[in-house]
Structure formats: C-alpha cells, structure tokens
PDB file of N, CA and C in Angstrom:
ATOM      1  N   MET N  99      16.665 -42.999  17.978  1.00 47.00           N
ATOM      2  CA  MET N  99      16.277 -42.025  19.269  1.00 47.00           C
ATOM      3  C   MET N  99      17.400 -41.075  19.339  1.00 47.00           C
ATOM      4  N   ALA N 100      16.990 -40.095  19.625  1.00 52.00           N
ATOM      5  CA  ALA N 100      18.305 -38.882  19.902  1.00 52.00           C
ATOM      6  C   ALA N 100      18.170 -38.863  21.271  1.00 52.00           C
ATOM      7  N   ASP N 101      19.313 -38.163  21.670  1.00 76.00           N
ATOM      8  CA  ASP N 101      19.836 -38.142  22.711  1.00 76.00           C
ATOM      9  C   ASP N 101      19.806 -36.886  23.567  1.00 76.00           C
ATOM     10  N   LYS N 102      18.796 -36.338  22.836  1.00 88.00           N
ATOM     11  CA  LYS N 102      18.061 -34.721  23.115  1.00 88.00           C
ATOM     12  C   LYS N 102      17.054 -35.109  24.147  1.00 88.00           C
ATOM     13  N   LEU N 103      17.087 -34.212  25.352  1.00 89.00           N
ATOM     14  CA  LEU N 103      16.408 -34.270  26.176  1.00 89.00           C
ATOM     15  C   LEU N 103      15.155 -32.950  26.207  1.00 89.00           C
ATOM     16  N   CYS N 104      13.775 -33.992  26.574  1.00 91.00           N
ATOM     17  CA  CYS N 104      12.561 -33.624  26.106  1.00 91.00           C
ATOM     18  C   CYS N 104      11.930 -32.951  26.796  1.00 91.00           C
ATOM     19  N   PRO N 105      11.513 -31.589  26.341  1.00 86.00           N
ATOM     20  CA  PRO N 105      11.450 -30.771  27.318  1.00 86.00           C
ATOM     21  C   PRO N 105       9.975 -30.490  28.181  1.00 86.00           C
ATOM     22  N   LEU N 106       8.926 -31.634  27.520  1.00 87.00           N
ATOM     23  CA  LEU N 106       7.902 -32.202  28.524  1.00 87.00           C
ATOM     24  C   LEU N 106       8.144 -32.953  28.815  1.00 87.00           C
ATOM     25  N   LEU N 107       8.847 -34.440  28.276  1.00 88.00           N
ATOM     26  CA  LEU N 107       8.604 -35.441  29.231  1.00 88.00           C
ATOM     27  C   LEU N 107       9.844 -35.761  30.294  1.00 88.00           C
ATOM     28  N   LYS N 108      10.784 -34.745  29.891  1.00 90.00           N
ATOM     29  CA  LYS N 108      12.032 -35.065  30.787  1.00 90.00           C
ATOM     30  C   LYS N 108      12.536 -35.954  30.615  1.00 90.00           C
ATOM     31  N   LYS N 109      12.470 -36.635  29.767  1.00 92.00           N
ATOM     32  CA  LYS N 109      13.528 -37.935  29.013  1.00 92.00           C
ATOM     33  C   LYS N 109      13.939 -37.649  27.950  1.00 92.00           C
ATOM     34  N   ASN N 110      14.650 -38.482  27.169  1.00 93.00           N
ATOM     35  CA  ASN N 110      15.622 -38.555  25.896  1.00 93.00           C
ATOM     36  C   ASN N 110      13.851 -38.442  24.869  1.00 93.00           C
ATOM     37  N   CYS N 111      14.341 -37.692  23.997  1.00 93.00           N
ATOM     38  CA  CYS N 111      13.278 -37.351  22.215  1.00 93.00           C
ATOM     39  C   CYS N 111      13.041 -38.833  22.190  1.00 93.00           C
ATOM     40  N   VAL N 112      11.549 -38.651  22.143  1.00 93.00           N
ATOM     41  CA  VAL N 112      10.805 -40.250  21.411  1.00 93.00           C
ATOM     42  C   VAL N 112      10.847 -40.106  19.334  1.00 93.00           C
ATOM     43  N   GLU N 113      11.089 -38.290  18.657  1.00 94.00           N
ATOM     44  CA  GLU N 113      10.996 -38.464  18.018  1.00 94.00           C
ATOM     45  C   GLU N 113      10.102 -38.456  16.465  1.00 94.00           C
ATOM     46  N   HIS N 114       9.544 -39.185  15.955  1.00 94.00           N
ATOM     47  CA  HIS N 114       8.260 -39.843  15.351  1.00 94.00           C
ATOM     48  C   HIS N 114       7.517 -40.152  16.635  1.00 94.00           C
ATOM     49  N   GLN N 115       7.716 -40.490  17.615  1.00 94.00           N
ATOM     50  CA  GLN N 115       6.657 -41.021  18.571  1.00 94.00           C
ATOM     51  C   GLN N 115       5.842 -40.029  18.896  1.00 94.00           C
ATOM     52  N   CYS N 116       6.368 -38.575  18.561  1.00 94.00           N
ATOM     53  CA  CYS N 116       5.735 -37.748  19.723  1.00 94.00           C
ATOM     54  C   CYS N 116       5.465 -37.054  18.469  1.00 94.00           C
ATOM     55  N   ARG N 117       3.884 -36.220  19.153  1.00 93.00           N
ATOM     56  CA  ARG N 117       3.287 -35.425  18.334  1.00 93.00           C
ATOM     57  C   ARG N 117       3.918 -34.373  18.126  1.00 93.00           C
ATOM     58  N   TRP N 118       4.615 -33.723  19.188  1.00 94.00           N
ATOM     59  CA  TRP N 118       5.772 -32.486  18.756  1.00 94.00           C
ATOM     60  C   TRP N 118       6.303 -32.635  17.994  1.00 94.00           C
ATOM     61  N   TYR N 119       6.688 -33.810  17.646  1.00 95.00           N
ATOM     62  CA  TYR N 119       7.928 -33.637  16.387  1.00 95.00           C
ATOM     63  C   TYR N 119       7.507 -33.967  14.940  1.00 95.00           C
ATOM     64  N   ILE N 120       7.669 -32.337  14.621  1.00 95.00           N
ATOM     65  CA  ILE N 120       7.553 -32.164  12.909  1.00 95.00           C
ATOM     66  C   ILE N 120       8.251 -31.695  12.367  1.00 95.00           C
ATOM     67  N   GLN N 121       8.057 -31.603  10.790  1.00 96.00           N
ATOM     68  CA  GLN N 121       8.528 -31.409   9.627  1.00 96.00           C
ATOM     69  C   GLN N 121       8.570 -30.217   9.149  1.00 96.00           C
ATOM     70  N   VAL N 122       9.666 -29.517   9.120  1.00 94.00           N
ATOM     71  CA  VAL N 122       9.594 -27.927   8.965  1.00 94.00           C
ATOM     72  C   VAL N 122      10.234 -27.781   7.315  1.00 94.00           C
ATOM     73  N   MET N 123       9.384 -27.253   6.431  1.00 93.00           N
ATOM     74  CA  MET N 123      10.121 -26.927   5.034  1.00 93.00           C
ATOM     75  C   MET N 123       9.953 -26.061   4.262  1.00 93.00           C
ATOM     76  N   GLY N 124      10.493 -25.265   3.702  1.00 89.00           N
ATOM     77  CA  GLY N 124      10.710 -23.872   3.714  1.00 89.00           C
ATOM     78  C   GLY N 124      11.995 -23.652   3.012  1.00 89.00           C
ATOM     79  N   LYS N 125      12.093 -21.973   3.012  1.00 86.00           N
ATOM     80  CA  LYS N 125      13.263 -21.286   2.246  1.00 86.00           C
ATOM     81  C   LYS N 125      14.245 -20.448   4.052  1.00 86.00           C
ATOM     82  N   ILE N 126      15.502 -20.668   3.756  1.00 82.00           N
ATOM     83  CA  ILE N 126      16.224 -20.249   4.948  1.00 82.00           C
ATOM     84  C   ILE N 126      15.886 -18.465   4.142  1.00 82.00           C
ATOM     85  N   PRO N 127      15.436 -17.921   4.933  1.00 76.00           N
ATOM     86  CA  PRO N 127      15.143 -16.287   4.729  1.00 76.00           C
ATOM     87  C   PRO N 127      16.892 -15.708   4.558  1.00 76.00           C
ATOM     88  N   GLN N 128      17.744 -15.951   5.521  1.00 79.00           N
ATOM     89  CA  GLN N 128      19.099 -15.270   4.945  1.00 79.00           C
ATOM     90  C   GLN N 128      19.589 -15.820   3.406  1.00 79.00           C
ATOM     91  N   THR N 129      19.535 -17.158   3.532  1.00 87.00           N
ATOM     92  CA  THR N 129      20.256 -17.901   2.294  1.00 87.00           C
ATOM     93  C   THR N 129      19.624 -18.191   0.968  1.00 87.00           C
ATOM     94  N   GLY N 130      18.332 -18.234   1.661  1.00 86.00           N
ATOM     95  CA  GLY N 130      17.560 -18.791   0.062  1.00 86.00           C
ATOM     96  C   GLY N 130      18.002 -20.250   0.112  1.00 86.00           C
ATOM     97  N   GLN N 131      18.591 -20.947   0.673  1.00 92.00           N
ATOM     98  CA  GLN N 131      18.512 -22.092   0.484  1.00 92.00           C
ATOM     99  C   GLN N 131      17.099 -23.536   1.410  1.00 92.00           C
ATOM    100  N   ASP N 132      17.218 -24.181   0.354  1.00 94.00           N
ATOM    101  CA  ASP N 132      15.939 -24.862   0.626  1.00 94.00           C
ATOM    102  C   ASP N 132      15.763 -25.707   2.571  1.00 94.00           C
ATOM    103  N   LEU N 133      14.692 -25.668   2.616  1.00 92.00           N
ATOM    104  CA  LEU N 133      15.052 -25.945   4.423  1.00 92.00           C
ATOM    105  C   LEU N 133      14.194 -27.271   4.643  1.00 92.00           C
ATOM    106  N   ASN N 134      14.767 -28.277   4.914  1.00 96.00           N
ATOM    107  CA  ASN N 134      13.373 -29.512   4.988  1.00 96.00           C
ATOM    108  C   ASN N 134      14.486 -30.379   6.169  1.00 96.00           C
ATOM    109  N   GLN N 135      13.960 -30.088   7.711  1.00 94.00           N
ATOM    110  CA  GLN N 135      14.140 -30.621   8.465  1.00 94.00           C
ATOM    111  C   GLN N 135      13.346 -31.304  10.116  1.00 94.00           C
ATOM    112  N   TRP N 136      13.339 -32.171  10.648  1.00 95.00           N
ATOM    113  CA  TRP N 136      12.560 -32.826  11.393  1.00 95.00           C
ATOM    114  C   TRP N 136      12.834 -32.149  12.880  1.00 95.00           C
ATOM    115  N   GLY N 137      12.001 -31.487  13.846  1.00 93.00           N
ATOM    116  CA  GLY N 137      12.203 -31.204  14.820  1.00 93.00           C
ATOM    117  C   GLY N 137      11.342 -30.896  15.794  1.00 93.00           C
ATOM    118  N   CYS N 138      11.447 -30.845  17.187  1.00 94.00           N
ATOM    119  CA  CYS N 138      10.865 -30.600  18.118  1.00 94.00           C
ATOM    120  C   CYS N 138       9.881 -29.047  17.957  1.00 94.00           C
ATOM    121  N   ALA N 139       8.239 -29.162  18.184  1.00 94.00           N
ATOM    122  CA  ALA N 139       7.623 -27.576  17.911  1.00 94.00           C
ATOM    123  C   ALA N 139       8.064 -26.845  18.515  1.00 94.00           C
ATOM    124  N   ILE N 140       8.280 -26.987  19.829  1.00 93.00           N
ATOM    125  CA  ILE N 140       8.678 -26.157  20.911  1.00 93.00           C
ATOM    126  C   ILE N 140       9.994 -25.795  20.428  1.00 93.00           C
ATOM    127  N   GLU N 141      11.038 -26.698  20.221  1.00 91.00           N
ATOM    128  CA  GLU N 141      12.345 -26.102  19.768  1.00 91.00           C
ATOM    129  C   GLU N 141      12.434 -24.831  18.363  1.00 91.00           C
ATOM    130  N   TRP N 142      10.916 -25.213  17.131  1.00 92.00           N
ATOM    131  CA  TRP N 142      11.370 -24.809  16.230  1.00 92.00           C
ATOM    132  C   TRP N 142      10.469 -23.359  16.916  1.00 92.00           C
ATOM    133  N   LEU N 143       9.820 -23.097  17.586  1.00 93.00           N
ATOM    134  CA  LEU N 143       8.961 -21.976  18.423  1.00 93.00           C
ATOM    135  C   LEU N 143       9.265 -20.702  17.815  1.00 93.00           C
ATOM    136  N   PRO N 144      10.678 -20.390  18.476  1.00 91.00           N
ATOM    137  CA  PRO N 144      11.292 -18.686  18.050  1.00 91.00           C
ATOM    138  C   PRO N 144      11.626 -18.918  16.881  1.00 91.00           C
ATOM    139  N   VAL N 145      11.712 -19.514  15.683  1.00 87.00           N
ATOM    140  CA  VAL N 145      12.299 -19.274  14.608  1.00 87.00           C
ATOM    141  C   VAL N 145      10.921 -19.562  13.852  1.00 87.00           C
ATOM    142  N   LEU N 146      10.290 -20.067  14.014  1.00 88.00           N
ATOM    143  CA  LEU N 146       8.794 -19.656  12.811  1.00 88.00           C
ATOM    144  C   LEU N 146       7.821 -18.354  14.213  1.00 88.00           C
ATOM    145  N   LEU N 147       7.690 -18.216  14.876  1.00 91.00           N
ATOM    146  CA  LEU N 147       7.434 -16.798  15.791  1.00 91.00           C
ATOM    147  C   LEU N 147       8.246 -15.664  14.685  1.00 91.00           C
ATOM    148  N   ILE N 148       9.557 -15.610  14.685  1.00 89.00           N
ATOM    149  CA  ILE N 148      10.273 -15.268  14.137  1.00 89.00           C
ATOM    150  C   ILE N 148       9.648 -14.740  12.670  1.00 89.00           C
ATOM    151  N   GLU N 149       9.511 -15.558  11.927  1.00 87.00           N
ATOM    152  CA  GLU N 149       9.112 -16.084  10.412  1.00 87.00           C
ATOM    153  C   GLU N 149       7.929 -15.126  10.679  1.00 87.00           C
ATOM    154  N   ASN N 150       7.127 -15.241  11.165  1.00 91.00           N
ATOM    155  CA  ASN N 150       5.622 -14.736  11.550  1.00 91.00           C
ATOM    156  C   ASN N 150       5.638 -13.297  11.730  1.00 91.00           C
ATOM    157  N   ALA N 151       6.140 -12.872  12.256  1.00 93.00           N
ATOM    158  CA  ALA N 151       6.744 -12.059  12.600  1.00 93.00           C
ATOM    159  C   ALA N 151       6.395 -10.756  11.268  1.00 93.00           C
ATOM    160  N   GLN N 152       7.798 -11.486  10.654  1.00 90.00           N
ATOM    161  CA  GLN N 152       8.018 -10.612   9.601  1.00 90.00           C
ATOM    162  C   GLN N 152       7.102 -10.688   8.154  1.00 90.00           C
ATOM    163  N   VAL N 153       6.495 -11.838   8.733  1.00 92.00           N
ATOM    164  CA  VAL N 153       5.474 -11.956   7.377  1.00 92.00           C
ATOM    165  C   VAL N 153       4.200 -11.004   7.511  1.00 92.00           C
ATOM    166  N   GLU N 154       3.915 -10.806   8.530  1.00 95.00           N
ATOM    167  CA  GLU N 154       3.063 -10.177   9.339  1.00 95.00           C
ATOM    168  C   GLU N 154       3.780  -8.738   8.693  1.00 95.00           C
ATOM    169  N   ARG N 155       4.727  -7.816   8.797  1.00 94.00           N
ATOM    170  CA  ARG N 155       5.541  -6.858   8.373  1.00 94.00           C
ATOM    171  C   ARG N 155       4.931  -6.532   7.162  1.00 94.00           C
ATOM    172  N   GLN N 156       5.446  -8.009   6.443  1.00 94.00           N
ATOM    173  CA  GLN N 156       5.380  -7.167   4.709  1.00 94.00           C
ATOM    174  C   GLN N 156       3.615  -7.229   4.233  1.00 94.00           C
ATOM    175  N   THR N 157       3.093  -7.585   5.336  1.00 95.00           N
ATOM    176  CA  THR N 157       1.198  -7.713   5.207  1.00 95.00           C
ATOM    177  C   THR N 157       0.955  -6.378   5.288  1.00 95.00           C
ATOM    178  N   GLY N 158       1.445  -5.796   6.416  1.00 95.00           N
ATOM    179  CA  GLY N 158       1.042  -4.660   6.692  1.00 95.00           C
ATOM    180  C   GLY N 158       1.471  -3.430   6.175  1.00 95.00           C
ATOM    181  N   ALA N 159       2.695  -3.716   5.444  1.00 94.00           N
ATOM    182  CA  ALA N 159       3.093  -2.706   4.433  1.00 94.00           C
ATOM    183  C   ALA N 159       2.474  -2.877   3.070  1.00 94.00           C
ATOM    184  N   SER N 160       1.954  -3.869   2.755  1.00 95.00           N
ATOM    185  CA  SER N 160       1.232  -3.830   1.071  1.00 95.00           C
ATOM    186  C   SER N 160      -0.277  -3.309   1.655  1.00 95.00           C
ATOM    187  N   VAL N 161      -0.353  -3.789   2.892  1.00 96.00           N
ATOM    188  CA  VAL N 161      -2.008  -2.831   3.244  1.00 96.00           C
ATOM    189  C   VAL N 161      -1.692  -1.905   3.091  1.00 96.00           C
ATOM    190  N   ASP N 162      -1.004  -0.833   3.609  1.00 95.00           N
ATOM    191  CA  ASP N 162      -0.740   0.094   3.755  1.00 95.00           C
ATOM    192  C   ASP N 162      -0.262   0.902   2.373  1.00 95.00           C
ATOM    193  N   ALA N 163       0.078   0.003   1.733  1.00 95.00           N
ATOM    194  CA  ALA N 163       0.198   0.647   0.340  1.00 95.00           C
ATOM    195  C   ALA N 163      -1.129   0.391  -0.143  1.00 95.00           C
ATOM    196  N   PHE N 164      -1.791  -0.598  -0.518  1.00 96.00           N
ATOM    197  CA  PHE N 164      -2.915  -0.807  -1.254  1.00 96.00           C
ATOM    198  C   PHE N 164      -4.009   0.251  -0.931  1.00 96.00           C
ATOM    199  N   LYS N 165      -4.083   1.033   0.627  1.00 96.00           N
ATOM    200  CA  LYS N 165      -4.752   1.846   1.060  1.00 96.00           C
ATOM    201  C   LYS N 165      -4.168   3.158   0.614  1.00 96.00           C
ATOM    202  N   ASN N 166      -3.612   3.289   0.503  1.00 96.00           N
ATOM    203  CA  ASN N 166      -2.856   4.978  -0.190  1.00 96.00           C
ATOM    204  C   ASN N 166      -3.103   4.870  -1.684  1.00 96.00           C
ATOM    205  N   GLU N 167      -3.221   3.609  -2.587  1.00 96.00           N
ATOM    206  CA  GLU N 167      -3.878   3.601  -4.056  1.00 96.00           C
ATOM    207  C   GLU N 167      -5.202   3.882  -3.715  1.00 96.00           C
ATOM    208  N   MET N 168      -6.210   3.545  -2.813  1.00 96.00           N
ATOM    209  CA  MET N 168      -7.254   3.579  -2.998  1.00 96.00           C
ATOM    210  C   MET N 168      -7.741   4.895  -2.482  1.00 96.00           C
ATOM    211  N   VAL N 169      -7.221   5.414  -1.665  1.00 95.00           N
ATOM    212  CA  VAL N 169      -7.070   6.805  -1.378  1.00 95.00           C
ATOM    213  C   VAL N 169      -6.904   8.049  -2.358  1.00 95.00           C
ATOM    214  N   ASN N 170      -5.770   7.609  -3.326  1.00 95.00           N
ATOM    215  CA  ASN N 170      -5.258   8.053  -4.241  1.00 95.00           C
ATOM    216  C   ASN N 170      -6.500   8.091  -5.460  1.00 95.00           C
ATOM    217  N   ALA N 171      -7.180   6.523  -5.673  1.00 95.00           N
ATOM    218  CA  ALA N 171      -8.478   6.468  -6.177  1.00 95.00           C
ATOM    219  C   ALA N 171      -9.179   7.592  -6.368  1.00 95.00           C
ATOM    220  N   GLN N 172      -9.805   7.482  -4.780  1.00 95.00           N
ATOM    221  CA  GLN N 172     -11.296   7.979  -4.585  1.00 95.00           C
ATOM    222  C   GLN N 172     -10.916   9.075  -4.621  1.00 95.00           C
ATOM    223  N   LYS N 173      -9.961   9.906  -4.408  1.00 95.00           N
ATOM    224  CA  LYS N 173      -9.874  11.471  -4.680  1.00 95.00           C
ATOM    225  C   LYS N 173      -9.873  11.746  -6.177  1.00 95.00           C
ATOM    226  N   ALA N 174      -9.412  11.205  -6.838  1.00 93.00           N
ATOM    227  CA  ALA N 174      -9.549  11.523  -8.597  1.00 93.00           C
ATOM    228  C   ALA N 174     -10.623  11.270  -8.861  1.00 93.00           C
ATOM    229  N   SER N 175     -11.409  10.455  -8.676  1.00 93.00           N
ATOM    230  CA  SER N 175     -13.174  10.039  -8.966  1.00 93.00           C
ATOM    231  C   SER N 175     -13.697  11.205  -8.282  1.00 93.00           C
ATOM    232  N   ALA N 176     -13.730  11.587  -6.997  1.00 92.00           N
ATOM    233  CA  ALA N 176     -13.949  13.105  -6.613  1.00 92.00           C
ATOM    234  C   ALA N 176     -14.028  14.168  -7.467  1.00 92.00           C
ATOM    235  N   ASP N 177     -12.780  14.461  -7.632  1.00 91.00           N
ATOM    236  CA  ASP N 177     -11.839  15.040  -8.420  1.00 91.00           C
ATOM    237  C   ASP N 177     -12.792  15.529  -9.954  1.00 91.00           C
ATOM    238  N   VAL N 178     -13.059  14.523 -10.273  1.00 91.00           N
ATOM    239  CA  VAL N 178     -14.033  14.227 -11.717  1.00 91.00           C
ATOM    240  C   VAL N 178     -15.188  14.458 -11.585  1.00 91.00           C
ATOM    241  N   LEU N 179     -15.858  14.183 -10.734  1.00 90.00           N
ATOM    242  CA  LEU N 179     -17.407  14.246 -10.332  1.00 90.00           C
ATOM    243  C   LEU N 179     -17.294  15.809 -10.007  1.00 90.00           C
ATOM    244  N   LEU N 180     -16.459  16.557  -9.500  1.00 90.00           N
ATOM    245  CA  LEU N 180     -16.637  17.509  -8.772  1.00 90.00           C
ATOM    246  C   LEU N 180     -16.448  18.341 -10.410  1.00 90.00           C
ATOM    247  N   ALA N 181     -15.843  18.212 -11.209  1.00 88.00           N
ATOM    248  CA  ALA N 181     -15.639  19.037 -12.511  1.00 88.00           C
ATOM    249  C   ALA N 181     -17.142  18.633 -13.379  1.00 88.00           C
ATOM    250  N   ILE N 182     -17.372  17.418 -13.301  1.00 88.00           N
ATOM    251  CA  ILE N 182     -18.493  17.380 -14.409  1.00 88.00           C
ATOM    252  C   ILE N 182     -19.930  18.392 -13.424  1.00 88.00           C
ATOM    253  N   THR N 183     -19.681  17.887 -12.205  1.00 86.00           N
ATOM    254  CA  THR N 183     -20.624  18.919 -11.599  1.00 86.00           C
ATOM    255  C   THR N 183     -20.703  20.267 -11.500  1.00 86.00           C
ATOM    256  N   ASP N 184     -19.593  20.696 -11.836  1.00 83.00           N
ATOM    257  CA  ASP N 184     -19.261  22.185 -12.024  1.00 83.00           C
ATOM    258  C   ASP N 184     -19.562  23.043 -12.775  1.00 83.00           C
ATOM    259  N   SER N 185     -19.590  22.048 -14.366  1.00 81.00           N
ATOM    260  CA  SER N 185     -19.116  22.092 -15.331  1.00 81.00           C
ATOM    261  C   SER N 185     -20.549  22.501 -15.669  1.00 81.00           C
ATOM    262  N   ARG N 186     -21.646  21.790 -15.477  1.00 78.00           N
ATOM    263  CA  ARG N 186     -23.126  21.475 -15.350  1.00 78.00           C
ATOM    264  C   ARG N 186     -23.681  22.422 -15.291  1.00 78.00           C
ATOM    265  N   ASN N 187     -23.339  23.045 -13.638  1.00 73.00           N
ATOM    266  CA  ASN N 187     -24.348  24.394 -13.045  1.00 73.00           C
ATOM    267  C   ASN N 187     -23.615  25.595 -13.428  1.00 73.00           C
ATOM    268  N   THR N 188     -22.627  25.907 -14.366  1.00 69.00           N
ATOM    269  CA  THR N 188     -22.227  27.319 -14.694  1.00 69.00           C
ATOM    270  C   THR N 188     -23.557  27.646 -16.252  1.00 69.00           C
ATOM    271  N   THR N 189     -24.028  28.727 -15.706  1.00 58.00           N
ATOM    272  CA  THR N 189     -24.855  29.145 -16.521  1.00 58.00           C
ATOM    273  C   THR N 189     -24.281  30.279 -16.628  1.00 58.00           C
ATOM    274  N   LYS N 190     -24.605  30.440 -18.772  1.00 59.00           N
ATOM    275  CA  LYS N 190     -24.286  32.060 -19.155  1.00 59.00           C
ATOM    276  C   LYS N 190     -25.554  32.730 -19.158  1.00 59.00           C
ATOM    277  N   TYR N 191     -24.894  34.426 -18.739  1.00 58.00           N
ATOM    278  CA  TYR N 191     -25.488  35.169 -18.445  1.00 58.00           C
ATOM    279  C   TYR N 191     -25.645  36.078 -20.208  1.00 58.00           C
ATOM    280  N   THR N 192     -26.844  35.813 -20.706  1.00 60.00           N
ATOM    281  CA  THR N 192     -27.213  36.169 -21.877  1.00 60.00           C
ATOM    282  C   THR N 192     -27.780  37.740 -21.951  1.00 60.00           C
ATOM    283  N   GLY N 193     -28.043  38.051 -20.663  1.00 56.00           N
ATOM    284  CA  GLY N 193     -28.708  39.876 -20.265  1.00 56.00           C
ATOM    285  C   GLY N 193     -29.751  40.001 -21.003  1.00 56.00           C
TER     286      GLY N 193
END
C-alpha cells in the first residue's frame, strides 16, 4: 500500500484495488522518453488535460491548413470553369 492520502476516501491509497488507479502509457512530450506509470486518475487529471489541449491545438491547425487547401483548390476549379465558359461564349464577327 502507498502512504499517499486518497482524495476520495480520505485514507491511504489502496492502489490497484481502486477503480481510479490507472496506468498511463505514452511519451513525455518534453523529452520524448517513454512513460509507463501507475497513479491516481485524479492526480493525473491536470497532466492529461494539458496534453489534450495541446492535441486540440494541433488538430485545429491541421483543419485550418486543410480548409485553406480546399479553398485554393475550389478557386482554381472555378477559374478553370470560368475560362472554359468564356472561351465558348466568345463569338467572332465575320461581318
């Protein structure tokens, strides 16, 4: 048993007997080192919220870049269609 005080039970942490005791696996963003650690989900919450916010920012940037590419492609398609339409509507005066 750990000698940490559980914020829910107000007793010593019961570790693996508790449903809030979770295993976090991944990479530490600052160092790139692997992380495989057990701990209280309440204790991990601030770290996981920060990581989630960073992933959301990256997703937002990717979506914005994709949107810009789609706008550029749509404009290029519209320009091509306009050029085709203009070339078909041009009539020659033979007098």
